[in-house]
Amino acid sequence: MSTQEEPGGQLDPGLSAIMSERRQLINLAYRLLGSLADAEDVVQETYARWYSLSELQQKAIESPGAWLTKVASRICLDVLGSARARRESYVGEWVPEPVPDPTEWVNGRTGGAIADPADRVTLDESINMAFLVVLESMTSAERVAFILHDVFRYSFTEVAEIVGRTPAACRQLASSARRRVRAAEAPATTTAQKASVVRDFKLAWEAKDINALIGILDPGATTIADGGGLVSAVLDPIRGGEQVARTLVDIATRAVGWTLLQRTVNGQPGLVAQEGGVTVTVLAFDVVGERIKHIWVVRNPEKLRPWKR
């Protein structure tokens, strides 16, 4: 893709404004798809469609940023539909792609009126792994309406233009999605508390202390691993704190050469396992009170690409 410069080497202001939307589009597409790789593909396709327009067509667009958002969201709708079919043939469990510390790429929407006041989800909350897993249970339309309105604060009139339904229908979609999120919500636990629990978990796992692990895990704890059929991973969810603990000890016994590091995973305290300096596993946690309720283990190397930068 070539860039246009004005005399004196300055980037064309119009082009600069268009390219400045990229970060926002990545933010949006990741939340809609649960995959940073797919989000980047969507944004690339969005820009390809923009540059396929004639100069006259581009100048006729009153708000290029809104146009890009609309196009990206519609592409995401199509991707979500095909993704559900692809995941039926996915080997093992599918877990959203984990991302590193979000301070590098999370950015809120700027400008625009905030209509239809409702409970809001902050950008940081909307990349929480537990939140993304709940999004996976929604229909494509619910997910898009909810993310655009409750997270990025678009009015239902704006959402309706993107989804292709009436504002009233989009309000209902977002309301249905909101009920799903609230049903899955756990009592608030501070980041410091979560970090402390994850640290204790790390120490117990490294020590292969099954009793300590059982004490840290909720009795109904579950672990879901995603290897994508590319690396070894338990194909079915593991349920029950004791069973999860025994499996973890077994993994620790076989994972010779692993180094465990505490890292921010999807905005929450998590763990990264490295082997020879290469990230081979990322663990995200759902901590409730002083216990771990859910563990998501991502080993699919295609989903660990952001961790190798």
Coordinates of C-alpha atoms in Angstrom, one line a residue, residues 27-307:
N27 CA -9.8 -2.9 19.2
L28 CA -13.3 -3.3 17.9
A29 CA -12.6 -6.3 15.6
Y30 CA -10.7 -8.2 18.4
R31 CA -13.6 -7.9 20.8
L32 CA -16.0 -9.0 18.1
L33 CA -14.0 -12.0 17.0
G34 CA -11.9 -13.0 19.9
S35 CA -8.9 -13.3 17.6
L36 CA -6.2 -10.7 17.1
A37 CA -5.1 -12.4 13.9
D38 CA -8.6 -12.4 12.5
A39 CA -9.0 -8.8 13.6
E40 CA -5.9 -7.7 11.7
D41 CA -7.2 -9.5 8.6
V42 CA -10.5 -7.6 9.0
V43 CA -8.8 -4.3 9.3
Q44 CA -6.6 -5.0 6.2
E45 CA -9.7 -5.9 4.2
T46 CA -11.5 -2.7 5.5
Y47 CA -8.6 -0.5 4.3
A48 CA -8.5 -2.4 1.0
R49 CA -12.2 -1.5 0.4
W50 CA -11.5 2.1 1.3
Y51 CA -8.6 2.4 -1.2
S52 CA -10.7 0.7 -3.9
L53 CA -13.0 3.7 -3.8
S54 CA -12.3 6.5 -6.3
E55 CA -11.0 9.9 -4.9
L56 CA -14.4 11.4 -5.6
Q57 CA -16.2 8.6 -3.7
Q58 CA -13.8 9.0 -0.7
K59 CA -14.4 12.8 -0.6
A60 CA -18.2 12.2 -0.6
I61 CA -17.9 10.3 2.6
E62 CA -18.7 12.8 5.4
S63 CA -17.1 10.7 8.2
P64 CA -14.3 8.3 7.0
G65 CA -13.9 7.0 10.5
A66 CA -17.6 6.0 10.8
W67 CA -17.4 4.5 7.3
L68 CA -14.4 2.4 8.3
T69 CA -16.2 1.2 11.5
K70 CA -19.3 0.3 9.6
V71 CA -17.4 -1.7 7.0
A72 CA -15.2 -3.4 9.6
S73 CA -18.2 -4.4 11.7
R74 CA -20.1 -5.8 8.7
I75 CA -17.0 -7.9 7.7
C76 CA -16.8 -9.1 11.3
L77 CA -20.5 -10.2 11.1
D78 CA -19.6 -12.3 8.1
V79 CA -16.5 -13.7 9.8
L80 CA -18.5 -14.6 12.9
G81 CA -20.9 -16.6 10.8
S82 CA -18.2 -18.6 9.0
A83 CA -16.2 -18.9 12.2
R84 CA -18.9 -20.9 13.9
A85 CA -18.8 -23.4 11.1
R86 CA -15.0 -23.6 11.2
R87 CA -15.0 -24.2 15.0
E88 CA -17.3 -27.3 14.6
S89 CA -14.3 -29.0 13.0
Y90 CA -11.7 -27.4 15.3
V91 CA -9.6 -30.0 17.1
G92 CA -10.4 -29.9 20.8
E93 CA -11.7 -26.8 22.6
W94 CA -11.6 -23.3 21.1
V95 CA -10.4 -20.5 23.4
P96 CA -10.2 -16.8 22.5
E97 CA -6.7 -15.7 21.5
P98 CA -4.9 -14.3 24.5
V99 CA -3.3 -10.9 24.3
P100 CA -0.5 -9.3 26.3
D101 CA -0.7 -6.1 28.4
P102 CA -3.4 -4.1 26.8
T103 CA -1.9 -0.7 27.5
E104 CA 0.0 -1.1 24.2
W105 CA -3.1 -1.3 22.1
V106 CA -6.3 -0.5 24.0
N107 CA -7.8 2.8 23.0
G108 CA -11.2 4.2 23.7
R109 CA -13.5 5.9 21.2
T110 CA -13.1 9.6 21.0
G111 CA -15.9 12.1 20.0
G112 CA -19.5 11.4 19.2
A113 CA -22.6 11.7 21.4
I114 CA -23.3 8.9 23.9
A115 CA -27.0 8.0 23.4
D116 CA -29.2 5.4 25.0
P117 CA -27.6 5.4 28.5
A118 CA -27.1 1.9 29.9
D119 CA -24.7 0.0 32.1
R120 CA -21.3 0.3 30.4
V121 CA -18.5 -2.2 30.1
T122 CA -15.1 -0.5 30.1
L123 CA -12.5 -1.3 27.4
D124 CA -10.3 -3.1 30.0
E125 CA -13.2 -5.3 31.2
S126 CA -14.1 -6.2 27.6
I127 CA -10.9 -8.1 27.0
N128 CA -11.1 -10.2 30.2
M129 CA -11.0 -13.8 29.1
A130 CA -14.1 -14.7 31.1
F131 CA -15.9 -11.9 29.3
L132 CA -14.8 -13.0 25.9
V133 CA -15.9 -16.6 26.6
V134 CA -19.4 -15.3 27.4
L135 CA -19.4 -13.4 24.1
E136 CA -18.8 -16.7 22.4
S137 CA -22.3 -17.9 23.6
M138 CA -24.0 -15.0 21.9
T139 CA -25.4 -14.8 18.3
S140 CA -23.4 -12.8 15.9
A141 CA -25.9 -10.0 15.9
E142 CA -26.1 -9.9 19.7
R143 CA -22.4 -9.7 20.0
V144 CA -22.0 -6.9 17.5
A145 CA -24.9 -4.8 18.9
F146 CA -23.6 -5.3 22.5
I147 CA -20.0 -4.5 21.8
L148 CA -20.8 -1.5 19.6
H149 CA -23.2 0.0 22.1
D150 CA -22.1 -1.1 25.6
V151 CA -18.4 -1.1 25.0
F152 CA -17.7 1.4 22.3
R153 CA -20.8 3.6 23.1
Y154 CA -22.3 3.9 19.7
S155 CA -26.0 4.9 19.7
F156 CA -28.6 2.3 18.7
T157 CA -29.3 4.4 15.6
E158 CA -25.6 4.0 14.6
V159 CA -25.7 0.3 15.5
A160 CA -28.8 -0.3 13.4
E161 CA -27.0 1.1 10.3
I162 CA -24.2 -1.4 10.8
V163 CA -26.3 -4.5 11.8
G164 CA -29.0 -3.8 9.3
R165 CA -31.9 -3.9 11.8
T166 CA -34.0 -1.3 13.5
P167 CA -32.7 0.6 16.5
A168 CA -35.4 -1.1 18.6
A169 CA -34.3 -4.5 17.5
C170 CA -30.6 -3.6 18.2
R171 CA -31.7 -2.5 21.7
Q172 CA -33.3 -5.9 22.3
L173 CA -30.1 -7.6 21.0
A174 CA -27.9 -5.7 23.3
S175 CA -30.3 -6.3 26.2
S176 CA -30.3 -10.0 25.6
A177 CA -26.5 -10.0 25.5
R178 CA -26.3 -7.9 28.7
R179 CA -28.4 -10.5 30.5
R180 CA -25.9 -13.2 29.5
V181 CA -23.0 -11.2 30.8
R182 CA -24.7 -10.4 34.1
A183 CA -25.7 -14.1 34.6
A184 CA -22.0 -15.0 34.3
E185 CA -20.7 -12.2 36.5
A186 CA -18.8 -13.2 39.6
P187 CA -18.4 -11.1 42.8
A188 CA -15.8 -8.4 42.3
T189 CA -12.2 -9.3 43.1
T190 CA -9.5 -6.7 43.1
T191 CA -6.5 -7.0 40.7
A192 CA -4.2 -7.2 43.7
Q193 CA -6.2 -10.1 45.1
K194 CA -6.1 -11.9 41.8
A195 CA -2.4 -11.4 41.4
S196 CA -1.8 -12.8 44.9
V197 CA -3.9 -15.9 44.1
V198 CA -2.2 -16.4 40.7
R199 CA 1.2 -16.1 42.5
D200 CA 0.3 -18.7 45.1
F201 CA -1.0 -20.9 42.2
K202 CA 2.4 -20.5 40.4
L203 CA 4.4 -21.5 43.5
A204 CA 2.2 -24.5 44.2
W205 CA 2.4 -25.7 40.6
E206 CA 6.1 -25.3 40.5
A207 CA 6.4 -27.2 43.7
K208 CA 4.0 -29.9 42.4
D209 CA 2.1 -29.5 45.7
I210 CA -1.2 -31.1 45.0
N211 CA -2.7 -30.2 48.4
A212 CA -1.8 -26.5 48.0
L213 CA -3.3 -26.5 44.5
I214 CA -6.5 -28.0 45.7
G215 CA -6.7 -25.3 48.4
I216 CA -6.3 -22.6 45.7
L217 CA -8.8 -24.1 43.2
D218 CA -12.5 -23.8 43.6
P219 CA -14.1 -27.2 44.2
G220 CA -16.0 -26.8 41.0
A221 CA -13.0 -25.4 39.0
T222 CA -12.7 -26.1 35.3
T223 CA -9.7 -26.1 33.0
I224 CA -10.1 -25.7 29.2
A225 CA -7.0 -26.2 27.0
D226 CA -6.7 -25.1 23.4
G227 CA -3.9 -26.8 21.3
G228 CA -5.8 -26.5 18.0
G229 CA -4.6 -30.0 17.0
L230 CA -1.1 -28.5 16.5
V231 CA 0.4 -29.3 19.9
S232 CA -0.5 -31.7 22.7
A233 CA -3.4 -30.5 24.9
V234 CA -6.2 -32.2 26.8
L235 CA -9.1 -32.2 24.4
D236 CA -12.0 -32.2 26.9
P237 CA -12.6 -29.7 29.7
I238 CA -11.3 -30.9 33.1
R239 CA -13.8 -30.5 35.9
G240 CA -13.4 -30.4 39.6
G241 CA -10.7 -28.8 41.7
E242 CA -9.0 -32.1 42.7
Q243 CA -9.0 -33.5 39.2
V244 CA -7.6 -30.2 37.8
A245 CA -4.9 -30.2 40.5
R246 CA -3.9 -33.8 39.7
T247 CA -3.7 -32.9 36.0
L248 CA -1.6 -29.9 36.7
V249 CA 0.9 -31.9 38.8
D250 CA 1.1 -34.4 36.0
I251 CA 1.9 -31.6 33.5
A252 CA 4.5 -30.1 35.8
T253 CA 6.2 -33.5 36.1
R254 CA 6.5 -33.8 32.3
A255 CA 7.1 -30.1 31.4
V256 CA 10.9 -30.2 32.1
G257 CA 12.5 -27.0 31.1
W258 CA 9.5 -24.8 31.5
T259 CA 9.9 -21.4 33.1
L260 CA 6.7 -19.8 34.5
L261 CA 6.3 -16.0 34.4
Q262 CA 3.6 -13.8 35.8
R263 CA 2.3 -11.7 33.1
T264 CA -0.8 -9.6 32.3
V265 CA -3.1 -11.8 30.1
N266 CA -6.2 -10.0 28.6
G267 CA -5.9 -7.3 31.2
Q268 CA -5.8 -9.7 34.2
P269 CA -3.0 -11.4 36.2
G270 CA -2.0 -14.6 34.3
L271 CA 0.9 -16.9 33.6
V272 CA 3.2 -17.5 30.6
A273 CA 5.2 -20.7 30.3
Q274 CA 8.4 -20.4 28.3
E275 CA 10.8 -23.1 27.0
G276 CA 14.1 -21.9 25.8
G277 CA 12.9 -18.3 26.0
V278 CA 10.0 -19.1 23.7
T279 CA 6.4 -18.8 24.9
V280 CA 4.7 -22.2 24.6
T281 CA 1.6 -21.7 26.8
V282 CA -0.4 -18.8 28.1
L283 CA -2.8 -19.3 31.1
A284 CA -5.7 -17.0 31.8
F285 CA -7.6 -17.2 35.1
D286 CA -11.0 -16.4 36.5
V287 CA -10.4 -15.7 40.2
V288 CA -13.4 -15.4 42.5
G289 CA -12.6 -14.3 46.0
E290 CA -9.5 -16.4 47.0
R291 CA -10.1 -19.3 44.7
I292 CA -9.5 -20.0 41.0
K293 CA -12.8 -20.9 39.3
H294 CA -11.7 -21.2 35.7
I295 CA -8.4 -21.7 33.9
W296 CA -8.0 -21.2 30.1
V297 CA -4.8 -22.8 28.7
V298 CA -3.8 -21.7 25.3
R299 CA -1.1 -23.8 23.6
N300 CA -2.0 -23.3 19.9
P301 CA 1.1 -21.7 18.5
E302 CA -0.9 -19.7 16.0
K303 CA -2.6 -17.9 18.9
L304 CA 0.7 -17.2 20.7
R305 CA 2.0 -15.0 17.9
P306 CA 1.5 -11.7 19.9
W307 CA 3.6 -13.2 22.7

